[in-house]
Structures are given as C-alpha cells and as structure tokens.
Amino acid sequence: ASPQSIGLGRSVAACACVLVVGGLAQFEGAPEATVVPGRGLDILVAVDTSRSMAARDLSPDRLVAARILVESLSQRLQGDRMGLIAFSGVAHLQCPFTADLSIFRRYLQQLEPGSLPVGGTDLSQAVNLALEIFERAGEGDRVLVLLTDGEDHSGEEMNALGKRLKAASVKTHLVAVGSDLGEPVPDAEGGYLRDRQGRPVVSRTDRKGLDAMGAAAGGLVLGLQPGSPAADRQKAQNPRRVRIACRLR
C-alpha cells in the first residue's frame, strides 16, 4: 500500500509551520522536503544527543535520521534564520541564529551521540536554553523544533515546560524519535549498554510525556519511527517521504 499522508498545521502569530508527512509514523529512509518560503522566522532546532540516540531502530541510527530530517528542512528555507542546540543531561548552543544555512548544516553534521559531558535526556535544559536564546537574540517569530527519544519524564514536568513555551509565544514542534517498542542502546565498543543485572539497556520513546508537553505548549507532536512490517516489505516500491513546509498566513 502507498504511504499514508497526514497534514498537520496550526498558526501562531503571523506564521504557521505545516508538516505534511508521508507515512510519518512509519518513516524510514531519506526524507524529501518541500517548503513554501516564509519570512521572519527564527527557527531554533534542539536535538537530543544522549547515548540512546545511537539506537538503530531507525537507519542508520536515531540521531542520523533526525539530522537528515532537519537538513531537509534547512535546504529549502529562504529568508529565515536557524539556530542549533545539542542537549542531553545539559544543553549547549551549537550554532547561534544564522541566515547562512550552510553554516547551520555544518554544525548539524557534527552532532554525535554521547558528545556532551552529562548523559541522560533533560528536556528542561533544552527549553531553558531555547527561551534564553529567543530572548537574547531573537528577531522574528519564534519556532522551536525539538527532536528527542524522550525517555521517562513526569507528566507534570512536561506540562510545565509546555506552558513556559506557550507563555513565551514559541510555536513548538516536538518530534518523537525511535520506536515505542524499544531498542538496545549501543556502547562505544560495538556491543550494548547493560544494566547492573547484565541485561541490555533498552530505550523506548516517551510519547506520553511529549504529548503532555505538546498539548500544554499548544504545539504539534510528531513521530519519526520505524516502518511497520507491511511498510518495510513495500519499502523498495514505496519509499517514505517527509514534506515540511513553513508559510505565512
């Protein structure tokens, strides 16, 4: 069967970001992006670089799949600025806002799992830094695209983060990266991370927490996930496509 197309769109202030995703919940393979150019957007991309983003339930792994998606968007934007945050247990401004998106893509390609000094996935670190950057350096309408496998966060915590983003007039897109079923996390030696009982550490996407955050922010929650068995069988005939559009309303 052909990939299912899903249209998702909401407006914020003068701008709207619309993501039309072919087989979004079953994304696999290189995405293709089509963009209706906008004006005056400050798009801050926050990418989870925790060790679990090395899990291989997406090809070749979660972080590379996330990078491909972001790069597809950046290559088709015109007249907008992008900035990049890497986060795990801490957050780091990888690339300040720039209209030169070739520079943005250069920093994007440098993201690697486990590259920051503190492990884990602390979304509050990413949100705190994003709000600071919007206040300090923002010029246009505020858009945050946050890509993460989530892991476990309390609903109250995620709700509070979403409310802060909404109060700051940030249009929020949350992208849940990876499988709900879970995937073992590779280690640096070619094996898998193991817990104290010697069992492989399995990373599962926390869609529930991201849904709570997205609802509180008035934003969108999307999935970057492996294909279903039926979709995988048809992969050669029906490659997955992702179309991302930013437009003014």
mmCIF file of C-alpha atoms in Angstrom:
data_model
loop_
_atom_site.group_PDB
_atom_site.id
_atom_site.type_symbol
_atom_site.label_atom_id
_atom_site.label_comp_id
_atom_site.label_asym_id
_atom_site.label_seq_id
_atom_site.Cartn_x
_atom_site.Cartn_y
_atom_site.Cartn_z
ATOM 1 C CA ALA A 1 0.000 0.000 0.000
ATOM 2 C CA SER A 2 1.108 3.582 -0.577
ATOM 3 C CA PRO A 3 2.342 5.584 2.432
ATOM 4 C CA GLN A 4 -0.413 7.422 4.232
ATOM 5 C CA SER A 5 -0.279 11.224 4.007
ATOM 6 C CA ILE A 6 -1.080 13.221 7.115
ATOM 7 C CA GLY A 7 -1.467 17.009 7.148
ATOM 8 C CA LEU A 8 -0.823 18.860 10.362
ATOM 9 C CA GLY A 9 -0.999 22.623 10.708
ATOM 10 C CA ARG A 10 -1.549 25.397 13.201
ATOM 11 C CA SER A 11 -0.879 29.120 13.075
ATOM 12 C CA VAL A 12 0.981 31.215 15.624
ATOM 13 C CA ALA A 13 1.111 34.998 15.406
ATOM 14 C CA ALA A 14 1.933 35.815 11.784
ATOM 15 C CA CYS A 15 3.386 32.431 10.807
ATOM 16 C CA ALA A 16 2.400 28.806 10.500
ATOM 17 C CA CYS A 17 4.510 25.704 10.113
ATOM 18 C CA VAL A 18 2.750 22.868 8.313
ATOM 19 C CA LEU A 19 4.216 19.389 8.267
ATOM 20 C CA VAL A 20 2.748 17.058 5.669
ATOM 21 C CA VAL A 21 4.233 13.671 6.280
ATOM 22 C CA GLY A 22 4.088 10.640 4.027
ATOM 23 C CA GLY A 23 3.998 7.656 6.357
ATOM 24 C CA LEU A 24 5.237 9.786 9.279
ATOM 25 C CA ALA A 25 4.581 7.154 11.913
ATOM 26 C CA GLN A 26 6.356 4.647 9.672
ATOM 27 C CA PHE A 27 9.200 6.875 8.436
ATOM 28 C CA GLU A 28 12.181 5.017 7.049
ATOM 29 C CA GLY A 29 14.757 6.186 4.511
ATOM 30 C CA ALA A 30 15.846 9.624 3.365
ATOM 31 C CA PRO A 31 13.134 12.283 3.717
ATOM 32 C CA GLU A 32 12.230 14.738 0.996
ATOM 33 C CA ALA A 33 11.138 18.245 1.992
ATOM 34 C CA THR A 34 9.044 20.760 0.130
ATOM 35 C CA VAL A 35 8.884 24.250 1.626
ATOM 36 C CA VAL A 36 6.710 27.261 0.930
ATOM 37 C CA PRO A 37 9.145 30.043 1.897
ATOM 38 C CA GLY A 38 8.300 32.161 4.909
ATOM 39 C CA ARG A 39 9.714 35.433 6.158
ATOM 40 C CA GLY A 40 10.972 36.474 9.528
ATOM 41 C CA LEU A 41 11.095 33.075 11.254
ATOM 42 C CA ASP A 42 13.637 32.327 13.960
ATOM 43 C CA ILE A 43 13.731 28.520 13.924
ATOM 44 C CA LEU A 44 15.633 27.002 16.823
ATOM 45 C CA VAL A 45 16.311 23.269 16.449
ATOM 46 C CA ALA A 46 17.095 21.295 19.617
ATOM 47 C CA VAL A 47 18.475 17.796 19.003
ATOM 48 C CA ASP A 48 18.838 15.101 21.663
ATOM 49 C CA THR A 49 22.420 13.767 21.596
ATOM 50 C CA SER A 50 22.110 11.348 24.509
ATOM 51 C CA ARG A 51 23.636 7.887 24.133
ATOM 52 C CA SER A 52 20.205 6.358 23.406
ATOM 53 C CA MET A 53 20.070 8.315 20.131
ATOM 54 C CA ALA A 54 22.620 5.791 18.816
ATOM 55 C CA ALA A 55 19.898 3.101 18.874
ATOM 56 C CA ARG A 56 19.431 1.530 15.454
ATOM 57 C CA ASP A 57 15.658 1.175 15.193
ATOM 58 C CA LEU A 58 15.974 3.911 12.554
ATOM 59 C CA SER A 59 18.508 3.609 9.751
ATOM 60 C CA PRO A 60 21.388 4.007 10.302
ATOM 61 C CA ASP A 61 20.537 5.255 13.808
ATOM 62 C CA ARG A 62 18.173 7.686 15.521
ATOM 63 C CA LEU A 63 20.482 10.679 15.527
ATOM 64 C CA VAL A 64 21.428 10.404 11.860
ATOM 65 C CA ALA A 65 17.743 10.049 10.907
ATOM 66 C CA ALA A 66 16.984 13.186 12.933
ATOM 67 C CA ARG A 67 19.839 15.049 11.260
ATOM 68 C CA ILE A 68 18.579 14.065 7.799
ATOM 69 C CA LEU A 69 15.123 15.388 8.633
ATOM 70 C CA VAL A 70 16.469 18.719 9.895
ATOM 71 C CA GLU A 71 18.830 19.095 6.954
ATOM 72 C CA SER A 72 15.946 18.546 4.533
ATOM 73 C CA LEU A 73 14.128 21.468 6.104
ATOM 74 C CA SER A 74 17.170 23.743 6.166
ATOM 75 C CA GLN A 75 17.947 23.191 2.497
ATOM 76 C CA ARG A 76 14.581 24.563 1.429
ATOM 77 C CA LEU A 77 14.099 27.545 3.716
ATOM 78 C CA GLN A 78 14.535 31.065 2.364
ATOM 79 C CA GLY A 79 14.724 34.325 4.282
ATOM 80 C CA ASP A 80 14.614 32.727 7.743
ATOM 81 C CA ARG A 81 17.220 32.123 10.428
ATOM 82 C CA MET A 82 18.078 28.821 12.112
ATOM 83 C CA GLY A 83 19.949 28.028 15.294
ATOM 84 C CA LEU A 84 21.004 24.696 16.787
ATOM 85 C CA ILE A 85 21.018 23.317 20.329
ATOM 86 C CA ALA A 86 22.510 19.953 21.303
ATOM 87 C CA PHE A 87 21.264 18.536 24.582
ATOM 88 C CA SER A 88 21.397 15.500 26.827
ATOM 89 C CA GLY A 89 21.750 15.998 30.591
ATOM 90 C CA VAL A 90 22.969 19.505 29.725
ATOM 91 C CA ALA A 91 22.277 21.800 26.768
ATOM 92 C CA HIS A 92 24.790 23.562 24.535
ATOM 93 C CA LEU A 93 24.296 26.207 21.843
ATOM 94 C CA GLN A 94 25.899 24.514 18.870
ATOM 95 C CA CYS A 95 25.099 27.237 16.314
ATOM 96 C CA PRO A 96 23.666 30.722 17.047
ATOM 97 C CA PHE A 97 20.911 32.062 14.818
ATOM 98 C CA THR A 98 22.177 32.486 11.273
ATOM 99 C CA ALA A 99 20.667 33.136 7.876
ATOM 100 C CA ASP A 100 23.607 31.287 6.298
ATOM 101 C CA LEU A 101 22.119 27.808 6.496
ATOM 102 C CA SER A 102 25.242 26.168 5.070
ATOM 103 C CA ILE A 103 26.916 27.103 8.364
ATOM 104 C CA PHE A 104 23.942 25.700 10.271
ATOM 105 C CA ARG A 105 24.227 22.400 8.367
ATOM 106 C CA ARG A 106 27.958 22.215 9.088
ATOM 107 C CA TYR A 107 27.289 22.306 12.820
ATOM 108 C CA LEU A 108 24.357 19.902 12.433
ATOM 109 C CA GLN A 109 26.636 17.268 10.885
ATOM 110 C CA GLN A 110 28.921 17.446 13.930
ATOM 111 C CA LEU A 111 26.265 16.112 16.319
ATOM 112 C CA GLU A 112 27.137 12.699 17.743
ATOM 113 C CA PRO A 113 25.504 10.517 20.439
ATOM 114 C CA GLY A 114 27.110 10.948 23.840
ATOM 115 C CA SER A 115 29.099 14.019 22.782
ATOM 116 C CA LEU A 116 28.099 16.186 25.760
ATOM 117 C CA PRO A 117 29.706 15.746 29.205
ATOM 118 C CA VAL A 118 26.494 14.840 31.068
ATOM 119 C CA GLY A 119 24.375 11.883 29.959
ATOM 120 C CA GLY A 120 20.629 11.365 30.105
ATOM 121 C CA THR A 121 17.832 13.348 28.484
ATOM 122 C CA ASP A 122 16.867 16.511 30.362
ATOM 123 C CA LEU A 123 14.325 18.409 28.275
ATOM 124 C CA SER A 124 14.230 21.258 30.801
ATOM 125 C CA GLN A 125 17.847 22.048 29.930
ATOM 126 C CA ALA A 126 16.941 22.376 26.249
ATOM 127 C CA VAL A 127 13.859 24.501 26.944
ATOM 128 C CA ASN A 128 15.717 26.792 29.370
ATOM 129 C CA LEU A 129 18.446 27.459 26.829
ATOM 130 C CA ALA A 130 15.973 27.892 23.967
ATOM 131 C CA LEU A 131 13.991 30.526 25.869
ATOM 132 C CA GLU A 132 17.206 32.310 26.817
ATOM 133 C CA ILE A 133 18.319 32.399 23.176
ATOM 134 C CA PHE A 134 14.949 33.644 21.914
ATOM 135 C CA GLU A 135 15.034 36.457 24.470
ATOM 136 C CA ARG A 136 18.656 37.390 23.844
ATOM 137 C CA ALA A 137 18.956 37.005 20.086
ATOM 138 C CA GLY A 138 15.512 36.530 18.622
ATOM 139 C CA GLU A 139 14.280 38.897 15.903
ATOM 140 C CA GLY A 140 11.379 37.130 14.178
ATOM 141 C CA ASP A 141 8.528 34.798 15.043
ATOM 142 C CA ARG A 142 9.706 32.062 17.385
ATOM 143 C CA VAL A 143 9.668 28.422 16.292
ATOM 144 C CA LEU A 144 11.167 25.546 18.294
ATOM 145 C CA VAL A 145 11.674 22.142 16.685
ATOM 146 C CA LEU A 146 12.769 19.649 19.347
ATOM 147 C CA LEU A 147 13.797 16.105 18.370
ATOM 148 C CA THR A 148 14.211 13.502 21.097
ATOM 149 C CA ASP A 149 13.545 9.911 22.040
ATOM 150 C CA GLY A 150 12.101 11.379 25.235
ATOM 151 C CA GLU A 151 12.748 8.598 27.741
ATOM 152 C CA ASP A 152 10.898 8.876 31.053
ATOM 153 C CA HIS A 153 9.681 12.267 32.321
ATOM 154 C CA SER A 154 6.771 13.050 34.609
ATOM 155 C CA GLY A 155 3.631 14.444 33.066
ATOM 156 C CA GLU A 156 3.689 17.404 35.448
ATOM 157 C CA GLU A 157 7.222 18.321 34.443
ATOM 158 C CA MET A 158 6.424 18.121 30.744
ATOM 159 C CA ASN A 159 3.230 20.102 31.208
ATOM 160 C CA ALA A 160 5.166 22.872 32.967
ATOM 161 C CA LEU A 161 7.737 23.033 30.147
ATOM 162 C CA GLY A 162 4.977 23.316 27.560
ATOM 163 C CA LYS A 163 3.279 26.131 29.452
ATOM 164 C CA ARG A 164 6.518 28.094 29.573
ATOM 165 C CA LEU A 165 6.937 27.793 25.813
ATOM 166 C CA LYS A 166 3.370 28.896 25.188
ATOM 167 C CA ALA A 167 3.752 31.875 27.528
ATOM 168 C CA ALA A 168 6.841 32.930 25.560
ATOM 169 C CA SER A 169 4.904 32.758 22.240
ATOM 170 C CA VAL A 170 7.051 29.915 20.919
ATOM 171 C CA LYS A 171 5.466 27.770 18.209
ATOM 172 C CA THR A 172 6.535 24.286 19.244
ATOM 173 C CA HIS A 173 7.058 21.122 17.179
ATOM 174 C CA LEU A 174 8.101 18.025 19.123
ATOM 175 C CA VAL A 175 9.419 15.063 17.148
ATOM 176 C CA ALA A 176 9.473 11.701 18.951
ATOM 177 C CA VAL A 177 12.418 9.773 17.512
ATOM 178 C CA GLY A 178 12.509 5.968 17.642
ATOM 179 C CA SER A 179 10.322 3.012 18.424
ATOM 180 C CA ASP A 180 7.656 2.736 21.118
ATOM 181 C CA LEU A 181 8.689 -0.923 21.476
ATOM 182 C CA GLY A 182 12.274 -0.008 22.295
ATOM 183 C CA GLU A 183 15.750 -0.783 21.009
ATOM 184 C CA PRO A 184 19.006 -1.778 22.761
ATOM 185 C CA VAL A 185 21.468 1.103 23.151
ATOM 186 C CA PRO A 186 24.902 0.508 21.557
ATOM 187 C CA ASP A 187 28.048 1.152 23.562
ATOM 188 C CA ALA A 188 31.367 2.527 22.292
ATOM 189 C CA GLU A 189 32.892 -0.972 21.949
ATOM 190 C CA GLY A 190 30.426 -2.359 19.425
ATOM 191 C CA GLY A 191 28.219 -4.116 21.974
ATOM 192 C CA TYR A 192 25.295 -2.818 24.017
ATOM 193 C CA LEU A 193 24.986 -0.866 27.233
ATOM 194 C CA ARG A 194 23.944 -3.138 30.097
ATOM 195 C CA ASP A 195 22.269 -2.559 33.439
ATOM 196 C CA ARG A 196 23.507 -3.833 36.797
ATOM 197 C CA GLN A 197 21.917 -7.211 36.161
ATOM 198 C CA GLY A 198 23.807 -7.525 32.882
ATOM 199 C CA ARG A 199 20.745 -7.043 30.695
ATOM 200 C CA PRO A 200 20.913 -4.794 27.604
ATOM 201 C CA VAL A 201 19.606 -1.275 28.219
ATOM 202 C CA VAL A 202 16.523 -0.741 26.029
ATOM 203 C CA SER A 203 15.466 2.780 25.014
ATOM 204 C CA ARG A 204 11.778 3.445 24.368
ATOM 205 C CA THR A 205 10.300 6.661 23.025
ATOM 206 C CA ASP A 206 8.285 8.573 25.622
ATOM 207 C CA ARG A 207 5.319 9.632 23.523
ATOM 208 C CA LYS A 208 3.090 10.165 26.561
ATOM 209 C CA GLY A 209 5.402 12.760 28.069
ATOM 210 C CA LEU A 210 5.876 14.545 24.752
ATOM 211 C CA ASP A 211 2.102 14.559 24.188
ATOM 212 C CA ALA A 212 1.660 16.306 27.557
ATOM 213 C CA MET A 213 4.311 18.886 26.694
ATOM 214 C CA GLY A 214 2.910 19.481 23.219
ATOM 215 C CA ALA A 215 -0.643 19.924 24.495
ATOM 216 C CA ALA A 216 0.476 22.455 27.115
ATOM 217 C CA ALA A 217 2.532 24.347 24.523
ATOM 218 C CA GLY A 218 -0.316 24.372 22.001
ATOM 219 C CA GLY A 219 2.068 22.734 19.553
ATOM 220 C CA LEU A 220 2.444 19.590 17.491
ATOM 221 C CA VAL A 221 3.802 16.170 18.434
ATOM 222 C CA LEU A 222 5.076 14.075 15.528
ATOM 223 C CA GLY A 223 6.719 10.681 15.176
ATOM 224 C CA LEU A 224 9.927 9.671 13.432
ATOM 225 C CA GLN A 225 9.573 5.900 13.797
ATOM 226 C CA PRO A 226 10.488 2.645 12.070
ATOM 227 C CA GLY A 227 8.146 1.292 9.411
ATOM 228 C CA SER A 228 5.580 -1.340 10.185
ATOM 229 C CA PRO A 229 6.313 -4.867 8.842
ATOM 230 C CA ALA A 230 3.920 -4.244 5.949
ATOM 231 C CA ALA A 231 5.555 -0.927 5.146
ATOM 232 C CA ASP A 232 9.014 -2.499 5.303
ATOM 233 C CA ARG A 233 8.011 -5.127 2.765
ATOM 234 C CA GLN A 234 6.953 -2.366 0.406
ATOM 235 C CA LYS A 235 9.957 -0.138 1.116
ATOM 236 C CA ALA A 236 11.642 -0.667 -2.248
ATOM 237 C CA GLN A 237 8.465 0.167 -4.155
ATOM 238 C CA ASN A 238 7.179 2.916 -1.844
ATOM 239 C CA PRO A 239 9.989 4.923 -0.187
ATOM 240 C CA ARG A 240 8.942 7.013 2.805
ATOM 241 C CA ARG A 241 8.726 10.734 2.181
ATOM 242 C CA VAL A 242 8.614 13.655 4.532
ATOM 243 C CA ARG A 243 7.469 17.053 3.314
ATOM 244 C CA ILE A 244 7.971 20.016 5.587
ATOM 245 C CA ALA A 245 6.501 23.412 4.825
ATOM 246 C CA CYS A 246 6.776 26.768 6.554
ATOM 247 C CA ARG A 247 4.448 29.508 5.342
ATOM 248 C CA LEU A 248 2.984 32.798 6.399
ATOM 249 C CA ARG A 249 -0.727 33.197 6.983
#
